[in-house]
Amino acid sequence: MNTIDIIIKKRDKLPLNENEIKHIITGAVNGSIPDYQLSSFLMAAFINGLNEEETFFLTKSMLYSGEIIDFKDIEKTTVDKHSTGGVADTTTLILSPAVSSLGASVMKMSGRGLGFSGGTADKLSAIPGFDTEIDVDKAKEYIKNIDIALVSQSSNLAPADKILYALRDVTGTVESIPLIASSIVSKKIATGADAIVFDVKCGNGAFMKDVESARELSKMLISLCTKFGKKSASVISSMNQPLGNFIGNSLEVIEAIETLKGKTENDLYHLSSMLGAAMLYCIEKASSLEEGKKQFDEVISNGKALEKLSALIKNQNGNAEIINDYSLLPSSKYSTVFYSTESGYLSHYDTDKIGMASVETGAGRKEKSDIIDLGAGIIIHKRIGDYVEKGDKLFDVYSSDKNKLENAVSILSASFKLSDTKPPEDKLILDIILP
Ligand code: URA
């Protein structure tokens, strides 16, 4: 089969068959197709799109390019959650112990963060001793014993996606619905969960800028999962402002624990509860989302979700004392407070900029090889719609590097708008698509 013919076919808007797509993926993994041809294929697919069948073939080829885990031998129905990536999005640390304390088996493989979407594996590394580098057999043992394992993603899951994603990142071909859907679903199916709930972010801090595209992506994710025999659902949520108020690794662990202690009823809590409800619904532990939410709220108020977090931390060799003593978490050397110089309603956040500012503090990576400053980050004091008085605190900023602290403050100063009139509410949950 000739690679050029396949590229030309896609360039000319003709649909590709399974063998042609398989040829591209096999060539990407074994190195027989050079990056310039892969990039050209990706651009043709980006511009001309891939139909449903082509997207399925692409997902399948990427899935079979590596290891596929299955949990059949431990006879547990496992459920996973995947977010398309946002700022201050620490729902995993809240909903995983919560739904696990309700009898769901949660097996979550997470990546390290790159750019402003923090990776769960990085957040967990803020907990002293917590070991995410666990092999599949050990993870299965954990699921058998305590119904939860949060581990780093094995490097051999869907290796074709890693190759293609690295090229998409530098060729302007990331924001394509079929390419995003096949990338996400190939990895998720490879991790072996029986059911998957997607949190599709929508807004100025997300790939999907409007609800119509978020809906289109959601439908494609669900339809692909169905084709692989997996139950799934999608919650479309706003990323027009950071989800929680704490951004950074230690900081997000603290906010997750405060939420599990029942101390906050904010957007982070409400979205965690809805995603948790959808997870319970997908594995038939709740007959409706309302019932799932009720169960979720109960394990927050009776402390069972927090107990489960403690069990999870101990099981993976972490220091569970952090739950009652946040000073045991890594912290940064320097901090500063950003005060408002004007009054008005907070009408707009440029969420991308806030994410970039957090990366600048050292809380995230610009390059894969960067070492994270686990204590660095930002605390946000106002939400969209809040009234801000001149002199009110807007942000606390933390970093172990003074220059980085100053750079982050300068980015933050251009990340929000105040207005004389109260802006419309920024709705958190924009749609829910059930199987
Ligand atoms: N997340 C992924 O895993 N893949 C994409 O293409 C985009 C977001």
Short mmCIF file of C-alpha atoms and ligand atoms in Angstrom, two decimals:
data_model
loop_
_atom_site.label_atom_id
_atom_site.label_comp_id
_atom_site.label_asym_id
_atom_site.label_seq_id
_atom_site.Cartn_x
_atom_site.Cartn_y
_atom_site.Cartn_z
CA MET A 1 0.00 0.00 0.00
CA ASN A 2 1.30 3.44 -0.89
CA THR A 3 1.24 6.13 1.82
CA ILE A 4 1.07 8.95 -0.75
CA ASP A 5 -2.07 7.46 -2.33
CA ILE A 6 -3.76 7.41 1.08
CA ILE A 7 -2.83 11.04 1.77
CA ILE A 8 -4.09 12.08 -1.69
CA LYS A 9 -7.35 10.19 -1.14
CA LYS A 10 -7.96 12.07 2.10
CA ARG A 11 -6.85 15.35 0.52
CA ASP A 12 -9.49 14.73 -2.19
CA LYS A 13 -12.19 14.17 0.45
CA LEU A 14 -12.60 10.47 -0.26
CA PRO A 15 -13.29 8.13 2.66
CA LEU A 16 -10.51 5.76 3.72
CA ASN A 17 -11.06 2.08 4.40
CA GLU A 18 -9.86 0.15 7.45
CA ASN A 19 -6.70 -1.18 5.79
CA GLU A 20 -5.64 2.29 4.66
CA ILE A 21 -6.03 3.72 8.15
CA LYS A 22 -4.28 0.70 9.66
CA HIS A 23 -1.39 1.28 7.23
CA ILE A 24 -0.93 4.85 8.52
CA ILE A 25 -1.03 3.77 12.19
CA THR A 26 1.27 0.79 11.71
CA GLY A 27 3.72 3.00 9.83
CA ALA A 28 3.56 5.65 12.59
CA VAL A 29 4.42 3.09 15.27
CA ASN A 30 7.13 1.15 13.42
CA GLY A 31 8.68 4.33 12.04
CA SER A 32 8.28 3.40 8.36
CA ILE A 33 6.19 6.51 7.63
CA PRO A 34 8.16 9.74 8.17
CA ASP A 35 6.76 12.59 10.28
CA TYR A 36 6.20 14.82 7.22
CA GLN A 37 3.81 12.28 5.69
CA LEU A 38 2.05 11.66 9.01
CA SER A 39 1.67 15.43 9.46
CA SER A 40 0.27 15.77 5.97
CA PHE A 41 -2.23 12.98 6.65
CA LEU A 42 -3.25 14.67 9.93
CA MET A 43 -3.79 18.02 8.20
CA ALA A 44 -5.90 16.40 5.46
CA ALA A 45 -7.96 14.63 8.15
CA PHE A 46 -8.23 17.89 10.12
CA ILE A 47 -9.45 19.90 7.13
CA ASN A 48 -11.65 17.32 5.40
CA GLY A 49 -12.77 15.46 8.52
CA LEU A 50 -13.21 11.77 9.13
CA ASN A 51 -16.63 10.14 8.94
CA GLU A 52 -17.96 7.92 11.72
CA GLU A 53 -16.60 4.74 10.19
CA GLU A 54 -13.13 6.21 9.55
CA THR A 55 -13.05 7.55 13.13
CA PHE A 56 -13.87 4.06 14.42
CA PHE A 57 -11.13 2.49 12.25
CA LEU A 58 -8.64 5.08 13.49
CA THR A 59 -9.60 4.48 17.14
CA LYS A 60 -9.40 0.71 16.68
CA SER A 61 -5.98 0.86 14.98
CA MET A 62 -4.61 3.13 17.73
CA LEU A 63 -6.12 0.91 20.44
CA TYR A 64 -4.49 -2.23 19.00
CA SER A 65 -1.14 -0.45 18.60
CA GLY A 66 -0.36 -1.32 22.25
CA GLU A 67 -1.34 -3.20 25.37
CA ILE A 68 -5.04 -3.61 26.27
CA ILE A 69 -5.82 -4.21 29.92
CA ASP A 70 -8.85 -6.19 31.00
CA PHE A 71 -10.36 -6.81 34.40
CA LYS A 72 -12.37 -9.92 33.54
CA ASP A 73 -10.18 -12.10 35.78
CA ILE A 74 -11.03 -10.09 38.90
CA GLU A 75 -14.78 -10.16 38.19
CA LYS A 76 -15.42 -6.52 39.05
CA THR A 77 -17.25 -3.94 37.00
CA THR A 78 -14.89 -0.99 36.79
CA VAL A 79 -15.75 2.60 36.00
CA ASP A 80 -13.57 5.49 34.91
CA LYS A 81 -13.94 9.22 34.27
CA HIS A 82 -12.13 11.30 31.69
CA SER A 83 -11.95 15.06 31.44
CA THR A 84 -10.98 16.75 28.19
CA GLY A 85 -8.81 19.06 30.29
CA GLY A 86 -9.39 22.17 32.33
CA VAL A 87 -8.03 24.55 34.94
CA ALA A 88 -8.46 23.76 38.68
CA ASP A 89 -10.17 20.53 37.70
CA THR A 90 -9.60 18.18 40.58
CA THR A 91 -12.84 16.21 40.34
CA THR A 92 -10.94 12.89 40.13
CA LEU A 93 -9.62 13.26 43.69
CA ILE A 94 -13.16 13.88 44.94
CA LEU A 95 -15.39 11.58 42.93
CA SER A 96 -13.08 8.53 42.83
CA PRO A 97 -13.14 7.89 46.60
CA ALA A 98 -16.79 8.99 46.79
CA VAL A 99 -18.15 6.52 44.21
CA SER A 100 -15.76 3.82 45.40
CA SER A 101 -17.19 4.19 48.91
CA LEU A 102 -20.58 3.44 47.27
CA GLY A 103 -19.36 0.09 45.97
CA ALA A 104 -18.15 1.13 42.51
CA SER A 105 -14.71 -0.17 41.49
CA VAL A 106 -12.67 2.78 40.28
CA MET A 107 -9.61 2.07 38.20
CA LYS A 108 -8.12 5.33 37.03
CA MET A 109 -4.99 5.63 34.95
CA SER A 110 -3.86 9.22 34.64
CA GLY A 111 -1.19 10.99 32.73
CA ARG A 112 1.23 13.67 33.84
CA GLY A 113 0.15 17.18 32.93
CA LEU A 114 1.51 19.15 30.01
CA GLY A 115 0.43 22.77 29.57
CA PHE A 116 -2.23 24.10 31.90
CA SER A 117 -4.37 20.99 32.33
CA GLY A 118 -2.92 19.44 35.45
CA GLY A 119 -2.48 15.67 35.44
CA THR A 120 -3.91 13.65 38.33
CA ALA A 121 -0.62 11.74 38.64
CA ASP A 122 1.14 15.06 39.38
CA LYS A 123 -1.44 16.07 41.97
CA LEU A 124 -1.04 12.71 43.71
CA SER A 125 2.72 13.14 43.77
CA ALA A 126 2.16 16.11 46.12
CA ILE A 127 1.08 13.55 48.76
CA PRO A 128 4.30 12.40 50.45
CA GLY A 129 5.04 8.76 49.63
CA PHE A 130 2.01 8.23 47.33
CA ASP A 131 3.04 5.69 44.70
CA THR A 132 1.35 5.90 41.32
CA GLU A 133 3.96 3.81 39.47
CA ILE A 134 2.07 0.57 39.91
CA ASP A 135 1.87 -2.31 37.47
CA VAL A 136 -1.42 -3.70 36.23
CA ASP A 137 -1.35 -6.83 38.44
CA LYS A 138 -0.85 -4.72 41.55
CA ALA A 139 -3.64 -2.33 40.45
CA LYS A 140 -5.96 -5.34 40.04
CA GLU A 141 -5.06 -6.49 43.55
CA TYR A 142 -5.94 -3.01 44.89
CA ILE A 143 -9.27 -3.04 43.06
CA LYS A 144 -10.00 -6.49 44.50
CA ASN A 145 -9.15 -5.34 48.04
CA ILE A 146 -10.39 -1.76 48.31
CA ASP A 147 -12.21 -1.03 45.05
CA ILE A 148 -9.94 1.83 44.03
CA ALA A 149 -6.56 2.39 42.37
CA LEU A 150 -5.22 5.67 41.02
CA VAL A 151 -2.15 4.94 38.93
CA SER A 152 0.11 6.46 36.27
CA GLN A 153 -0.71 5.57 32.73
CA SER A 154 1.40 2.75 31.34
CA SER A 155 3.56 3.92 28.44
CA ASN A 156 2.43 1.02 26.30
CA LEU A 157 -1.25 2.03 26.08
CA ALA A 158 -2.15 3.24 22.59
CA PRO A 159 1.44 4.24 21.66
CA ALA A 160 0.19 5.39 18.23
CA ASP A 161 -1.77 8.15 19.96
CA LYS A 162 1.39 9.47 21.67
CA ILE A 163 3.13 9.70 18.28
CA LEU A 164 0.20 11.35 16.51
CA TYR A 165 -0.59 13.69 19.43
CA ALA A 166 3.01 14.96 19.54
CA LEU A 167 2.72 15.80 15.82
CA ARG A 168 -0.75 17.33 16.18
CA ASP A 169 0.57 19.56 18.93
CA VAL A 170 3.11 21.16 16.57
CA THR A 171 1.14 21.12 13.30
CA GLY A 172 -2.05 22.94 14.33
CA THR A 173 -4.17 19.79 14.14
CA VAL A 174 -5.31 19.35 17.74
CA GLU A 175 -8.82 20.84 17.63
CA SER A 176 -10.46 18.26 15.39
CA ILE A 177 -13.43 16.36 16.83
CA PRO A 178 -12.67 12.98 15.17
CA LEU A 179 -8.96 13.23 16.04
CA ILE A 180 -9.71 14.18 19.67
CA ALA A 181 -12.38 11.47 20.01
CA SER A 182 -10.18 8.70 18.60
CA SER A 183 -7.25 9.84 20.75
CA ILE A 184 -9.29 9.80 23.97
CA VAL A 185 -11.30 6.63 23.32
CA SER A 186 -8.31 4.53 22.17
CA LYS A 187 -6.57 5.28 25.50
CA LYS A 188 -9.68 4.81 27.62
CA ILE A 189 -10.65 1.46 26.09
CA ALA A 190 -7.03 0.31 26.49
CA THR A 191 -7.24 0.94 30.26
CA GLY A 192 -9.97 -1.68 30.49
CA ALA A 193 -12.83 0.07 32.33
CA ASP A 194 -16.32 -1.32 31.68
CA ALA A 195 -17.93 2.11 31.80
CA ILE A 196 -16.58 5.61 31.18
CA VAL A 197 -17.99 9.03 32.02
CA PHE A 198 -16.63 11.95 30.00
CA ASP A 199 -16.39 15.48 31.28
CA VAL A 200 -16.32 17.50 28.07
CA LYS A 201 -15.15 21.01 28.88
CA CYS A 202 -16.58 23.93 26.96
CA GLY A 203 -15.58 27.60 26.98
CA ASN A 204 -12.59 29.88 26.67
CA GLY A 205 -10.31 27.51 28.62
CA ALA A 206 -11.23 24.41 26.59
CA PHE A 207 -10.69 22.91 23.13
CA MET A 208 -14.44 23.09 22.56
CA LYS A 209 -15.39 26.78 22.55
CA ASP A 210 -19.15 26.36 22.10
CA VAL A 211 -21.76 23.93 23.35
CA GLU A 212 -22.64 22.63 19.86
CA SER A 213 -19.09 21.35 19.28
CA ALA A 214 -18.95 19.98 22.83
CA ARG A 215 -22.19 18.08 22.08
CA GLU A 216 -20.79 16.79 18.79
CA LEU A 217 -17.63 15.56 20.55
CA SER A 218 -19.70 13.98 23.35
CA LYS A 219 -21.87 12.09 20.87
CA MET A 220 -18.81 10.83 19.03
CA LEU A 221 -17.15 9.68 22.28
CA ILE A 222 -20.28 7.80 23.33
CA SER A 223 -20.85 6.26 19.91
CA LEU A 224 -17.23 5.01 19.78
CA CYS A 225 -17.50 3.52 23.29
CA THR A 226 -20.72 1.75 22.28
CA LYS A 227 -18.94 0.23 19.28
CA PHE A 228 -16.35 -1.23 21.70
CA GLY A 229 -19.13 -2.59 23.94
CA LYS A 230 -18.59 -0.03 26.73
CA LYS A 231 -21.27 2.02 28.44
CA SER A 232 -20.54 5.74 28.60
CA ALA A 233 -22.08 9.13 29.30
CA SER A 234 -20.97 12.71 28.88
CA VAL A 235 -21.39 15.80 31.04
CA ILE A 236 -20.66 19.08 29.25
CA SER A 237 -19.34 21.63 31.72
CA SER A 238 -18.20 25.23 31.58
CA MET A 239 -14.55 26.16 31.37
CA ASN A 240 -15.23 29.91 31.21
CA GLN A 241 -13.61 30.14 34.63
CA PRO A 242 -11.43 27.75 36.64
CA LEU A 243 -13.57 24.95 38.06
CA GLY A 244 -12.25 25.15 41.60
CA ASN A 245 -10.61 28.06 43.37
CA PHE A 246 -7.25 26.35 43.97
CA ILE A 247 -4.85 25.74 41.08
CA GLY A 248 -1.63 23.78 41.59
CA ASN A 249 -0.73 20.37 42.92
CA SER A 250 -0.64 20.68 46.74
CA LEU A 251 -3.34 23.35 46.46
CA GLU A 252 -5.71 21.10 44.51
CA VAL A 253 -5.15 18.24 46.96
CA ILE A 254 -6.16 20.64 49.76
CA GLU A 255 -9.29 21.79 47.91
CA ALA A 256 -10.27 18.18 47.17
CA ILE A 257 -9.91 17.25 50.85
CA GLU A 258 -11.89 20.31 51.97
CA THR A 259 -14.63 19.26 49.55
CA LEU A 260 -14.60 15.68 50.86
CA LYS A 261 -14.88 17.14 54.37
CA GLY A 262 -18.12 18.75 53.20
CA LYS A 263 -16.78 22.26 53.70
CA THR A 264 -17.47 23.61 50.21
CA GLU A 265 -20.56 23.60 48.01
CA ASN A 266 -19.01 25.23 44.99
CA ASP A 267 -18.78 24.45 41.26
CA LEU A 268 -16.08 21.86 41.91
CA TYR A 269 -18.38 20.05 44.30
CA HIS A 270 -21.45 20.24 42.04
CA LEU A 271 -19.61 18.93 38.98
CA SER A 272 -17.93 16.13 40.98
CA SER A 273 -21.32 15.12 42.29
CA MET A 274 -22.90 15.09 38.79
CA LEU A 275 -20.02 13.12 37.28
CA GLY A 276 -20.12 10.72 40.22
CA ALA A 277 -23.86 10.28 39.73
CA ALA A 278 -23.31 9.54 36.03
CA MET A 279 -20.66 6.93 36.96
CA LEU A 280 -23.06 5.23 39.39
CA TYR A 281 -25.80 5.35 36.76
CA CYS A 282 -23.58 3.82 34.04
CA ILE A 283 -22.72 0.82 36.23
CA GLU A 284 -26.34 0.50 37.41
CA LYS A 285 -25.64 1.36 41.04
CA ALA A 286 -28.15 4.23 40.68
CA SER A 287 -31.38 4.12 38.71
CA SER A 288 -31.24 7.83 37.84
CA LEU A 289 -28.86 10.78 38.07
CA GLU A 290 -30.95 12.23 40.91
CA GLU A 291 -30.56 9.04 42.91
CA GLY A 292 -26.84 8.93 42.13
CA LYS A 293 -26.43 12.52 43.33
CA LYS A 294 -28.31 11.72 46.53
CA GLN A 295 -26.00 8.79 47.22
CA PHE A 296 -22.99 10.96 46.43
CA ASP A 297 -24.09 13.76 48.79
CA GLU A 298 -24.67 11.21 51.53
CA VAL A 299 -21.11 9.80 51.48
CA ILE A 300 -19.76 13.34 51.61
CA SER A 301 -21.88 14.27 54.64
CA ASN A 302 -21.36 10.98 56.53
CA GLY A 303 -17.58 11.06 55.95
CA LYS A 304 -17.41 7.73 54.03
CA ALA A 305 -15.87 9.37 50.95
CA LEU A 306 -13.14 10.96 53.07
CA GLU A 307 -12.48 7.64 54.83
CA LYS A 308 -12.06 6.07 51.40
CA LEU A 309 -9.54 8.72 50.40
CA SER A 310 -7.58 7.93 53.55
CA ALA A 311 -7.68 4.19 52.74
CA LEU A 312 -6.55 4.90 49.17
CA ILE A 313 -3.61 7.03 50.32
CA LYS A 314 -2.47 4.42 52.86
CA ASN A 315 -2.88 1.58 50.35
CA GLN A 316 -0.59 3.36 47.89
CA ASN A 317 2.01 4.10 50.58
CA GLY A 318 1.13 7.77 51.02
CA ASN A 319 1.02 9.72 54.26
CA ALA A 320 -2.70 10.00 55.13
CA GLU A 321 -1.86 12.44 57.95
CA ILE A 322 -2.03 15.15 55.26
CA ILE A 323 -5.82 14.94 55.53
CA ASN A 324 -5.66 16.68 58.89
CA ASP A 325 -2.38 18.52 58.51
CA TYR A 326 -1.89 20.38 55.22
CA SER A 327 1.52 21.60 56.37
CA LEU A 328 2.82 18.11 55.47
CA LEU A 329 2.24 18.90 51.78
CA PRO A 330 4.96 20.59 49.72
CA SER A 331 4.76 24.39 49.80
CA SER A 332 6.52 27.15 47.84
CA LYS A 333 9.03 29.58 49.24
CA TYR A 334 7.43 32.82 48.02
CA SER A 335 3.92 34.16 47.82
CA THR A 336 2.17 37.38 46.96
CA VAL A 337 -1.37 38.74 46.91
CA PHE A 338 -2.93 40.42 43.88
CA TYR A 339 -5.45 43.12 44.91
CA SER A 340 -8.01 44.76 42.66
CA THR A 341 -7.26 48.35 41.73
CA GLU A 342 -10.88 48.99 40.68
CA SER A 343 -14.44 48.12 41.68
CA GLY A 344 -17.05 46.32 39.60
CA TYR A 345 -18.65 42.98 38.83
CA LEU A 346 -16.27 40.22 37.78
CA SER A 347 -17.66 39.71 34.28
CA HIS A 348 -15.04 37.63 32.46
CA TYR A 349 -12.10 35.35 33.11
CA ASP A 350 -9.62 34.48 30.40
CA THR A 351 -9.26 30.92 31.69
CA ASP A 352 -6.40 30.10 29.29
CA LYS A 353 -4.39 32.97 30.78
CA ILE A 354 -5.05 31.83 34.35
CA GLY A 355 -3.87 28.35 33.32
CA MET A 356 -0.77 29.87 31.72
CA ALA A 357 -0.09 31.90 34.87
CA SER A 358 -0.25 28.72 36.96
CA VAL A 359 2.23 27.01 34.61
CA GLU A 360 4.43 30.10 34.99
CA THR A 361 4.47 29.71 38.82
CA GLY A 362 5.98 26.25 38.23
CA ALA A 363 2.76 24.32 38.99
CA GLY A 364 2.67 22.90 35.44
CA ARG A 365 5.04 21.92 32.67
CA LYS A 366 5.91 23.89 29.54
CA GLU A 367 8.07 21.01 28.31
CA LYS A 368 7.67 17.32 29.09
CA SER A 369 11.00 17.28 30.93
CA ASP A 370 10.17 20.22 33.28
CA ILE A 371 10.17 19.46 37.01
CA ILE A 372 7.04 20.63 38.76
CA ASP A 373 7.06 22.92 41.80
CA LEU A 374 4.45 20.98 43.78
CA GLY A 375 3.69 23.83 46.17
CA ALA A 376 3.28 26.46 43.46
CA GLY A 377 0.00 27.79 42.11
CA ILE A 378 -2.82 30.27 42.50
CA ILE A 379 -5.86 30.71 44.74
CA ILE A 380 -8.75 32.59 43.17
CA HIS A 381 -10.93 34.66 45.46
CA LYS A 382 -13.76 35.78 43.16
CA ARG A 383 -16.10 33.97 40.76
CA ILE A 384 -17.87 35.38 37.71
CA GLY A 385 -20.78 37.55 38.92
CA ASP A 386 -19.15 38.47 42.27
CA TYR A 387 -18.86 42.16 43.13
CA VAL A 388 -15.27 43.27 43.62
CA GLU A 389 -14.42 46.31 45.75
CA LYS A 390 -11.24 48.26 45.03
CA GLY A 391 -8.58 46.69 47.30
CA ASP A 392 -10.27 43.25 47.43
CA LYS A 393 -8.06 40.21 47.09
CA LEU A 394 -8.31 38.63 43.63
CA PHE A 395 -5.49 36.08 43.66
CA ASP A 396 -2.92 34.55 46.01
CA VAL A 397 0.11 33.43 44.01
CA TYR A 398 2.76 30.92 45.17
CA SER A 399 6.10 29.96 43.65
CA SER A 400 9.58 28.87 44.71
CA ASP A 401 11.05 31.27 42.16
CA LYS A 402 10.68 35.07 42.57
CA ASN A 403 10.90 35.80 38.83
CA LYS A 404 8.26 33.20 38.06
CA LEU A 405 6.03 34.73 40.72
CA GLU A 406 6.32 38.15 39.07
CA ASN A 407 5.70 36.72 35.58
CA ALA A 408 2.60 34.91 36.82
CA VAL A 409 1.25 38.11 38.42
CA SER A 410 1.76 39.97 35.16
CA ILE A 411 -0.23 37.31 33.23
CA LEU A 412 -2.96 37.33 35.89
CA SER A 413 -3.32 41.13 35.68
CA ALA A 414 -4.68 40.69 32.11
CA SER A 415 -6.80 37.62 32.86
CA PHE A 416 -10.09 39.17 34.04
CA LYS A 417 -12.55 41.97 33.31
CA LEU A 418 -14.70 44.03 35.66
CA SER A 419 -17.93 45.68 34.55
CA ASP A 420 -20.54 48.07 35.99
CA THR A 421 -23.40 45.67 35.38
CA LYS A 422 -23.85 42.17 36.73
CA PRO A 423 -23.02 39.65 33.99
CA PRO A 424 -25.31 36.72 33.16
CA GLU A 425 -24.70 33.59 35.24
CA ASP A 426 -21.95 31.32 33.91
CA LYS A 427 -23.90 28.06 33.89
CA LEU A 428 -21.76 25.16 35.15
CA ILE A 429 -23.45 22.12 33.60
CA LEU A 430 -24.46 22.81 30.02
CA ASP A 431 -25.76 19.40 28.98
CA ILE A 432 -25.74 15.74 29.97
CA ILE A 433 -25.77 13.01 27.36
CA LEU A 434 -26.67 9.58 28.67
CA PRO A 435 -26.24 6.27 26.83
N1 URA B 1 -7.01 14.85 25.09
C1 URA B 1 -6.53 13.74 24.46
O1 URA B 1 -6.24 12.74 25.10
N2 URA B 1 -6.42 13.78 23.12
C2 URA B 1 -6.73 14.85 22.38
O2 URA B 1 -6.61 14.81 21.18
C3 URA B 1 -7.21 16.01 23.05
C4 URA B 1 -7.35 15.98 24.41
#
